[in-house]
Short mmCIF file of C-alpha atoms in Angstrom, two decimals:
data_model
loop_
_atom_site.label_atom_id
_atom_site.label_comp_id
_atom_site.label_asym_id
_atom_site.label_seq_id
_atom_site.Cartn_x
_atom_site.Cartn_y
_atom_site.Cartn_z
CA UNK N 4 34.62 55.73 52.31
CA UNK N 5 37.83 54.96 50.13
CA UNK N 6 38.46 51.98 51.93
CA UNK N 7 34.78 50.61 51.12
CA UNK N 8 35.19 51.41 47.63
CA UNK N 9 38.71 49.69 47.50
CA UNK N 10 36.95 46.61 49.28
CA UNK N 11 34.05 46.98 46.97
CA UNK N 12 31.64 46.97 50.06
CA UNK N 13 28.51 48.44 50.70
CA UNK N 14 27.46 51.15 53.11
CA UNK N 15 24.17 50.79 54.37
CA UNK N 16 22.77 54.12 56.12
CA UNK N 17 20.31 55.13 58.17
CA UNK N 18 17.73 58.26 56.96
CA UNK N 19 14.69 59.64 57.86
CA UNK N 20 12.68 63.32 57.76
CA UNK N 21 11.58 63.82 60.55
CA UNK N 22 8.29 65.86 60.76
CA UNK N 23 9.58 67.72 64.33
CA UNK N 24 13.48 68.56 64.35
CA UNK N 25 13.97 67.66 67.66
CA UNK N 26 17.28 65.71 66.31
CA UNK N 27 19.12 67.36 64.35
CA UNK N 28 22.34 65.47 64.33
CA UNK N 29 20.31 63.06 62.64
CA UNK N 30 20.78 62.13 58.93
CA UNK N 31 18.07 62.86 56.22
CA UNK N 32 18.43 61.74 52.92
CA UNK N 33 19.51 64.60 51.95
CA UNK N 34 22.62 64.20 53.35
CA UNK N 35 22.73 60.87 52.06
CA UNK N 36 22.16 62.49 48.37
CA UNK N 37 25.91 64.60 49.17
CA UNK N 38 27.99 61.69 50.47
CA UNK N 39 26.53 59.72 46.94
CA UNK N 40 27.64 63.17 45.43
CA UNK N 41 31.22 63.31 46.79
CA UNK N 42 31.88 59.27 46.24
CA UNK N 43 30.21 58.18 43.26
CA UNK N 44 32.33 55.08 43.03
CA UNK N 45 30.48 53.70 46.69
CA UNK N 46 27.69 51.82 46.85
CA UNK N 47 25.28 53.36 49.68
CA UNK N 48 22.27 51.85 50.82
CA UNK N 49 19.88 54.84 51.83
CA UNK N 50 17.43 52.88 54.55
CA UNK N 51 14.04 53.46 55.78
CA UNK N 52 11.84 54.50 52.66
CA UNK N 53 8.72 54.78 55.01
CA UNK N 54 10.70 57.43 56.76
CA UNK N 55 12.24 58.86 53.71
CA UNK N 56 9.32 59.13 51.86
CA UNK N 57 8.77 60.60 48.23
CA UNK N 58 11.26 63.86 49.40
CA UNK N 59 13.76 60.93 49.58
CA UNK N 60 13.47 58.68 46.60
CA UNK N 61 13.60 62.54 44.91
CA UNK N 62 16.85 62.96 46.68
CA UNK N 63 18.70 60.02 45.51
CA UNK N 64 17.26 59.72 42.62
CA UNK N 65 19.81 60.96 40.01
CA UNK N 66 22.79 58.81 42.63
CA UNK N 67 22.93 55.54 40.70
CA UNK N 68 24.97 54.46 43.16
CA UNK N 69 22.62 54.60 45.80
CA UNK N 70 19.94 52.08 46.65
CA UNK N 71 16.69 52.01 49.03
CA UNK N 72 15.17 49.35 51.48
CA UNK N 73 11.83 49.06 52.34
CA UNK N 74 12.79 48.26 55.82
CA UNK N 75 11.34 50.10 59.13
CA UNK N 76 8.53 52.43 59.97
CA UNK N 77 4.61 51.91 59.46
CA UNK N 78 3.73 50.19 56.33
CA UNK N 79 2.84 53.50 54.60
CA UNK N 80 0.97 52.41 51.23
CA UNK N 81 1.81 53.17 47.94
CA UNK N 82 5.67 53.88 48.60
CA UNK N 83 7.18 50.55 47.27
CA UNK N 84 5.53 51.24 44.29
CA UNK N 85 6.87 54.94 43.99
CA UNK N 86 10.12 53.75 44.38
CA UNK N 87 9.70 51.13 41.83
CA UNK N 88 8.50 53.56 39.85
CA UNK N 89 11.03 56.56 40.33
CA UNK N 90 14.27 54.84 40.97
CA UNK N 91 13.67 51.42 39.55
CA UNK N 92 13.16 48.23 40.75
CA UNK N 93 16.70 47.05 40.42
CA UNK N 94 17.50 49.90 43.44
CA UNK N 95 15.01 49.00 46.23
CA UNK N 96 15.86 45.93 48.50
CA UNK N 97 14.06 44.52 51.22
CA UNK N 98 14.96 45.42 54.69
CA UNK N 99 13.41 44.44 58.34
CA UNK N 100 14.83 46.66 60.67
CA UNK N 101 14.56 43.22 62.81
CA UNK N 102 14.73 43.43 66.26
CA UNK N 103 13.04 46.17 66.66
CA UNK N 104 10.54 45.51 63.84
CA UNK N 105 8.52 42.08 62.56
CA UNK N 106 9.83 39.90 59.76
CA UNK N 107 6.03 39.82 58.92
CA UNK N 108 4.78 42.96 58.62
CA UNK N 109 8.28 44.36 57.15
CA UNK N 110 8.02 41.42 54.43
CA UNK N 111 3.90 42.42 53.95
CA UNK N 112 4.73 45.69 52.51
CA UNK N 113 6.31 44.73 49.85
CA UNK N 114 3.99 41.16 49.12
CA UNK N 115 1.21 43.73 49.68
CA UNK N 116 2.69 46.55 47.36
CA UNK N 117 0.96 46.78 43.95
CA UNK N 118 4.04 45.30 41.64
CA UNK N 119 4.60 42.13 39.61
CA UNK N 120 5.59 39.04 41.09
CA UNK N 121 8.97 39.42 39.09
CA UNK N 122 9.06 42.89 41.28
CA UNK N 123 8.52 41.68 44.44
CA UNK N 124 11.09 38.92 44.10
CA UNK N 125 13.79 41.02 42.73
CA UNK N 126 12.67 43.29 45.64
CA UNK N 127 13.11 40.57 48.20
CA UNK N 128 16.03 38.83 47.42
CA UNK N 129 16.95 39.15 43.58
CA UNK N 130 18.58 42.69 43.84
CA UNK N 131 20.73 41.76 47.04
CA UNK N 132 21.84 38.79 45.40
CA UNK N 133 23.14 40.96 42.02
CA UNK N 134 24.80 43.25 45.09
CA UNK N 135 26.28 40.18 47.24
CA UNK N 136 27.95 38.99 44.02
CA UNK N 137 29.57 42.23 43.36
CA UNK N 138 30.87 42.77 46.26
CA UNK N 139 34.81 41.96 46.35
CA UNK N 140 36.86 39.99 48.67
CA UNK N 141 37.59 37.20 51.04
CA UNK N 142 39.29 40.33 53.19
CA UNK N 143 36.19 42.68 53.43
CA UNK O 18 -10.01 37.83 58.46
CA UNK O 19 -12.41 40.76 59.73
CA UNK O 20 -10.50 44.12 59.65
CA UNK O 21 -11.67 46.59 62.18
CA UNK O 22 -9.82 49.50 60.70
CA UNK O 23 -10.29 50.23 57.09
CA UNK O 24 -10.96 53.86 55.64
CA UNK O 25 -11.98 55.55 52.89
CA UNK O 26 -12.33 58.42 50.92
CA UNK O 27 -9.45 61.77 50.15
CA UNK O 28 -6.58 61.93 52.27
CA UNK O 29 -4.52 65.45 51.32
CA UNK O 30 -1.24 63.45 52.36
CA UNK O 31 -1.80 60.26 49.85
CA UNK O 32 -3.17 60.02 46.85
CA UNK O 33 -6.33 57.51 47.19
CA UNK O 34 -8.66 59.10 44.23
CA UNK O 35 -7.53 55.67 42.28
CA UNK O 36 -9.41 53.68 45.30
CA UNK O 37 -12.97 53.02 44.61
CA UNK O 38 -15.22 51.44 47.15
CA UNK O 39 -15.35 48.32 44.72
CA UNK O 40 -11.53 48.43 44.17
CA UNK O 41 -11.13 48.61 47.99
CA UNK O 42 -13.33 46.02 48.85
CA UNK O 43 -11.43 43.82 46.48
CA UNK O 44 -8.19 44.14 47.38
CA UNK O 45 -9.17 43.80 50.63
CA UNK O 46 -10.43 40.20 49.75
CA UNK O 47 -7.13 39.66 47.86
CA UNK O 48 -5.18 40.20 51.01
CA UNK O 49 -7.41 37.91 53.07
CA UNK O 50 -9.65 40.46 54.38
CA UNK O 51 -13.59 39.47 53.64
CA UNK O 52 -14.87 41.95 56.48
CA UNK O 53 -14.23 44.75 58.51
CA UNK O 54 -15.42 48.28 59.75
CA UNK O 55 -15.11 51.45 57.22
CA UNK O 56 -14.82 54.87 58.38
CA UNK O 57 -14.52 57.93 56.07
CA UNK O 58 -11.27 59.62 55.95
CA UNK O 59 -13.27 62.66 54.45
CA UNK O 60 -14.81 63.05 57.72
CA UNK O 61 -11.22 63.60 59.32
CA UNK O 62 -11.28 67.62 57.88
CA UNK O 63 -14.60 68.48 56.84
CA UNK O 64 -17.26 69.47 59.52
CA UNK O 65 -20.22 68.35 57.49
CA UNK O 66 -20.13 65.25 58.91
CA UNK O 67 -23.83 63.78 58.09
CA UNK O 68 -23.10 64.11 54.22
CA UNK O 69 -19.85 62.29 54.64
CA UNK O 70 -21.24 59.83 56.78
CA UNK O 71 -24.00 59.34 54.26
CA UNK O 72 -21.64 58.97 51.23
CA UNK O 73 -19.66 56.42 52.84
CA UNK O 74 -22.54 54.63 53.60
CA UNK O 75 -24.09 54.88 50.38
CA UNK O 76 -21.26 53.78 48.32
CA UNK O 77 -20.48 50.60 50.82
CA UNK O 78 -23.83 49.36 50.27
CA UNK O 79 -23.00 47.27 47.68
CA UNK O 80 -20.79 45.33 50.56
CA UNK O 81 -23.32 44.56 53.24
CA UNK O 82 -23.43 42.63 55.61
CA UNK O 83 -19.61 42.11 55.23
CA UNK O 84 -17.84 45.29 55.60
CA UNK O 85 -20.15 48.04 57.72
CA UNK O 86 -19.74 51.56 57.76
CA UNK O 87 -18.47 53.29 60.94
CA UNK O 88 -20.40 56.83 61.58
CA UNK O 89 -17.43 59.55 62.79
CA UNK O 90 -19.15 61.95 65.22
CA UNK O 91 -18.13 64.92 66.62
CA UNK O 92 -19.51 65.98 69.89
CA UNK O 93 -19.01 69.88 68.96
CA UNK O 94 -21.18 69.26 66.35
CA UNK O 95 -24.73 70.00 67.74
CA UNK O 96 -26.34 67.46 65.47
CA UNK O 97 -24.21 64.66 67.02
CA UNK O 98 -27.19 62.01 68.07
CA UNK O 99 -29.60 63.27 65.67
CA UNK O 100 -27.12 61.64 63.30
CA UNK O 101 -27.01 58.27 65.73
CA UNK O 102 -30.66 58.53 65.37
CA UNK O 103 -31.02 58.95 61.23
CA UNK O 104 -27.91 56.11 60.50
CA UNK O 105 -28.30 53.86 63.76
CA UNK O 106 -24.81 52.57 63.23
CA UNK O 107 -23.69 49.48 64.13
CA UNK O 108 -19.84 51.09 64.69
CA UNK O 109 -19.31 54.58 65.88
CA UNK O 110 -15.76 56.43 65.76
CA UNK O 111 -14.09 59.54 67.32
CA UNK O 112 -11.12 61.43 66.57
CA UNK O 113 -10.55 63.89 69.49
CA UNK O 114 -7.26 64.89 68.03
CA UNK O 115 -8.64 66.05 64.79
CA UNK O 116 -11.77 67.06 66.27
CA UNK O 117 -10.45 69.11 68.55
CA UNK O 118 -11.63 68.18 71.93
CA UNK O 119 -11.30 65.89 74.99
CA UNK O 120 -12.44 61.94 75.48
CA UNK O 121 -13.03 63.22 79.14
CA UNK O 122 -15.33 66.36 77.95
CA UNK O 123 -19.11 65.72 79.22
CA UNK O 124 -20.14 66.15 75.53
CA UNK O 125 -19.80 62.95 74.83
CA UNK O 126 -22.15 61.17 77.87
CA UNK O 127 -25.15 61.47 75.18
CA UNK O 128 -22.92 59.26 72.82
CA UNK O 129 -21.79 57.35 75.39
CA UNK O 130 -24.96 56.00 76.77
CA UNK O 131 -26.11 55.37 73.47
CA UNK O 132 -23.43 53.11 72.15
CA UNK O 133 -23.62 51.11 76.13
CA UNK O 134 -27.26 50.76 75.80
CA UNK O 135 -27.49 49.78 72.16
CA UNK O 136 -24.46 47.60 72.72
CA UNK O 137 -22.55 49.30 69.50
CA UNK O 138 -18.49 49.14 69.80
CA UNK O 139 -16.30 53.01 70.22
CA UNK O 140 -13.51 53.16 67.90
CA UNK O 141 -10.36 55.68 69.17
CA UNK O 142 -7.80 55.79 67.48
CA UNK O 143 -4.95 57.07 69.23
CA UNK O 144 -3.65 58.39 65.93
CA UNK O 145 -4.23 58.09 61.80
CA UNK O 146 -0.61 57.82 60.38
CA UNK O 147 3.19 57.66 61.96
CA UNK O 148 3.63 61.26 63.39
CA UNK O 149 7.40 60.92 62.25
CA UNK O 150 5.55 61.25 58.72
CA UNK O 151 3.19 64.22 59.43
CA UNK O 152 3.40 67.17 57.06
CA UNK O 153 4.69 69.56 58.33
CA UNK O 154 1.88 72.26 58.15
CA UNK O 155 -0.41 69.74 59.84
CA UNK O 156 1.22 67.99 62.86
CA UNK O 157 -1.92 66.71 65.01
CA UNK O 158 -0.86 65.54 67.90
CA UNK O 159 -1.70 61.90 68.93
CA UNK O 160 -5.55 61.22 71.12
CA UNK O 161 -3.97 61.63 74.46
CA UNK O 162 -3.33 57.65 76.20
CA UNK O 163 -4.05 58.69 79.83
CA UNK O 164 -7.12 60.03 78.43
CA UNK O 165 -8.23 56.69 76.04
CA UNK O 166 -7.32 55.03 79.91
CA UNK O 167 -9.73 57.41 81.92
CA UNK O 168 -12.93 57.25 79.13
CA UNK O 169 -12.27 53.17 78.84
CA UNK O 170 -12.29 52.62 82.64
CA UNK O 171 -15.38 55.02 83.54
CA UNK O 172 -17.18 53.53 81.32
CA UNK O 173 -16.58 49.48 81.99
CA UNK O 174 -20.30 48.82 79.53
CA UNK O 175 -19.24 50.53 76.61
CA UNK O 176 -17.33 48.58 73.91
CA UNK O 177 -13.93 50.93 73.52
CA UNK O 178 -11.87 49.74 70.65
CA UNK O 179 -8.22 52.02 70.85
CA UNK O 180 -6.76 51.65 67.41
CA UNK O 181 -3.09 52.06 66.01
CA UNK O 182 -1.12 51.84 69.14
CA UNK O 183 2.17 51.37 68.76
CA UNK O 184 3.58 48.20 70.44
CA UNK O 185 5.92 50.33 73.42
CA UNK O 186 2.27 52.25 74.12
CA UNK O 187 0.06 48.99 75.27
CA UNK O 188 1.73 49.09 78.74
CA UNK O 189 1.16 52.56 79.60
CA UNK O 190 -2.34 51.82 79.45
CA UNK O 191 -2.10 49.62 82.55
CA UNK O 192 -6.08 48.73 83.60
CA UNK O 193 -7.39 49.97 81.37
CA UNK O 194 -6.03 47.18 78.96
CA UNK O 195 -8.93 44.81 80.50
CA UNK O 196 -11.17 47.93 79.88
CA UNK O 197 -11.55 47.90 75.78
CA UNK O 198 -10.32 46.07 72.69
CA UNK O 199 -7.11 46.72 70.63
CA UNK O 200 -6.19 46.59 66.83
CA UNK O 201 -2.55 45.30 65.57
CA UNK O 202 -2.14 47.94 62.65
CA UNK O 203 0.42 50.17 64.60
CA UNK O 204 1.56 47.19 66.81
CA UNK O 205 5.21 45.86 65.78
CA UNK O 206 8.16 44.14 67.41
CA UNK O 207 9.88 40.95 66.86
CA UNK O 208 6.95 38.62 66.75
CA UNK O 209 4.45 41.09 67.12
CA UNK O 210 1.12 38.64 68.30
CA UNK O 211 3.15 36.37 70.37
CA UNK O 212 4.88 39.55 72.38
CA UNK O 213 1.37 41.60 72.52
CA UNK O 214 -0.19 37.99 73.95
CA UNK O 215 2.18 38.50 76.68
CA UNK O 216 0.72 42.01 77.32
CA UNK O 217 -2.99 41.93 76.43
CA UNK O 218 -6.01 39.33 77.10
CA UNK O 219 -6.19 37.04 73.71
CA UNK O 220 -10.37 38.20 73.62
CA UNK O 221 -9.30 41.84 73.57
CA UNK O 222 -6.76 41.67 70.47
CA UNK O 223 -8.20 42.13 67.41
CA UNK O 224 -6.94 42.62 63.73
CA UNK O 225 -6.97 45.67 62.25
CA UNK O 226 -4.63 47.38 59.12
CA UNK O 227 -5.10 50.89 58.73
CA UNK O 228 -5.81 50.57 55.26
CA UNK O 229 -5.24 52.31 52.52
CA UNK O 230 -3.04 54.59 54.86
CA UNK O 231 -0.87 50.79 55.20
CA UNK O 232 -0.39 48.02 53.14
CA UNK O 233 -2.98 45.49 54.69
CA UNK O 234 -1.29 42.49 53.98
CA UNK O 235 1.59 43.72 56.84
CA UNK O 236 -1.30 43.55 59.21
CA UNK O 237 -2.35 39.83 57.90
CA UNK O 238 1.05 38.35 57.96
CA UNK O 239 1.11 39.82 61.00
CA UNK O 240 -1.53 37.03 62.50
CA UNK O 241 -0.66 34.09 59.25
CA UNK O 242 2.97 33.77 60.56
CA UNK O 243 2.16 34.09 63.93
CA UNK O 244 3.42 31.10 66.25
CA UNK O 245 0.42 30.97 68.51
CA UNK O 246 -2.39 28.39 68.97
CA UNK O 247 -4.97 28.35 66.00
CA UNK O 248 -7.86 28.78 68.16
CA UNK O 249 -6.34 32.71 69.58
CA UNK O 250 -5.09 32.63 65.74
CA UNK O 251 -8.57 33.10 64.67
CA UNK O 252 -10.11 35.04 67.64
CA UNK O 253 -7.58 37.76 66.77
CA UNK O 254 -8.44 37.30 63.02
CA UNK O 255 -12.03 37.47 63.18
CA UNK O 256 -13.77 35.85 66.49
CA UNK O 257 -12.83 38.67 68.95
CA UNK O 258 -14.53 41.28 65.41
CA UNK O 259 -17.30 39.28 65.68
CA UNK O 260 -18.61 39.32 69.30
CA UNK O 261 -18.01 42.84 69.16
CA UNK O 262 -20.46 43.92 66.35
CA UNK O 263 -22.90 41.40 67.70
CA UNK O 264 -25.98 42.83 69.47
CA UNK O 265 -26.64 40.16 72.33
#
């Protein structure tokens, strides 16, 4: 972690509740919440908000430092807008979870989701842009 | 696009008291969606299943012919077929998961003959929502697939939709694939339609979005930025819907 935030990179990392344990080596945002919590400087990518639901926007929400993509999962309704909503839209970015998931259907969530125009753009590419160009370093 | 799996109505795990029929039905149409198949997600829970059935066909009226309301039976319910009788659907659905019960019980031959002699399609779906996501006081396993395989292949006159399979399921349902029609709400993989096309007769595939439980347009761009010949383009869309519903 202290050589991403010397590097100014990003760490992007994967999170999900699971409704049966039956891995429990696996991270939940939760655990996501305490590495934002022990590096505050990092910038952390929590993803999977299908499978991190409402428990995990909650969890991250007071982490600055840590953003959410859309990417993975069913297209459960009404979560891009919750995340909008709770963690605003400058913290969720667009992810695919390509190959194992379609650029359509992982793009249709959030052209689907019940936001402004402005919204969905800064949802699917605006924000990652702002990020890219913070990010530090021929050497990263 | 005709949508074979739309519901409505309270969902204890989503809040959908904002959704009106009307607002449904419009966003819907926003999304590309002008028809499609409604069952009542009220009916999931509750056991009174004529007075959900009759609300949800009550307050899609207003849609006719375009989007048709699907009666949800039970076959442990005792007035099963007097409810067939009273709403004469032109869609029926079952949920033997949340219903408690199995596709192979001989309960369901009364229903069965029914919907083969009156022509009138069987929606299963092999589950509601991503069991990942199920709350955890209410885990309901999903509608067994050897068991969707089994009813589907007994029965080769009866119209058996299986909706919300997920895309690694479609082979395990071997024969039986040629057996009944499938929805591409659950379905996903790079290039969903083009990879299912390699699995599943182009006639059998049909759209479907598991609205409100998904965001529909997922489903549509599913079949818009598909790279496939327009002609199985729209047979998935709508053409494939449309001989199903169809009385000959």
């Amino acid at each position: 972690m202290d050589i991403l935030i010397r590097k100014n990179a990003i760490l992007v990392h994967h999170s999900w509740y699971l409704a049966d344990k039956t891995q429990p080596e696996a991270s939940e945002p939760c655990d996501v919440a305490n590495l934002a919590e022990r590096f505050p400087d990092a910038k952390i990518v929590m993803a999977h908000l299908a499978g991190c639901g409402v428990r995990g926007v909650q969890a991250i929400k007071r982490h600055p430092n840590v953003m959410i993509d859309t990417s993975g999962g069913q297209p459960t309704s009404k979560l891009v807008e919750y995340a909008v909503r709770e963690l605003g839209v400058e913290r969720v970015l667009y992810g695919s979870d390509v190959p194992g998931r379609d650029f359509s259907a992982q793009i249709g969530r959030v052209l689907g989701a019940d936001i402004s125009d402005e919204e969905k753009r800064l949802i699917l590419s605006g924000n990652a842009e702002r990020m890219a160009s913070q990010v530090g370093g021929d050497d990263v | 696009m005709f949508d074979v799996n739309i519901s409505y109505g309270n969902w204890p795990f989503q809040d959908f008291r904002d959704l009106t029929p009307e607002l449904l039905v419009a966003r819907l149409r926003r999304d590309g969606i002008t028809g499609g198949l409604i069952s009542s997600i009220d009916a999931v829970f509750q056991e009174d299943l004529a007075a959900r059935n009759a609300e949800l066909f009550d307050a899609f009226r207003f849609a006719a012919p375009d989007f048709i309301p699907v009666l949800t039976v039970n076959p442990l319910l005792a007035d099963m077929m007097e409810m067939v009788a009273e709403f004469s659907p032109r869609a029926v659905r079952l949920l033997p998961n949340y219903h408690d019960y199995s596709l192979l019980s001989t309960d369901l031959e009364p229903l069965a003959t029914w919907c083969s002699d009156n022509h009138v399609p069987l929606l299963i779906p092999r589950r509601l929502i991503d069991e990942r996501s199920h709350h955890p006081s209410c885990k309901v396993p999903s509608t067994p697939i050897d068991e969707i395989a089994e009813f589907a292949l007994s029965r080769p006159d009866l119209k058996v939709v299986c909706l919300n399979l997920y895309f690694h399921e479609f082979d395990k349902l071997g024969d039986a694939l040629s057996a009944m029609h499938v929805d591409i709400a659950c379905a996903e993989t790079l290039n969903t339609l083009e990879s299912l096309l390699d699995i599943v007769e182009p006639e059998r595939i049909m759209m479907g979005s598991n609205t409100p439980f998904h965001y529909a347009k997922s489903a549509v761009m599913k079949i818009t930025t598909a790279k496939i010949p327009l002609g199985v383009k729209k047979a998935v869309a709508c053409d494939n819907a449309f001989r199903l519903i169809v009385k000959p």
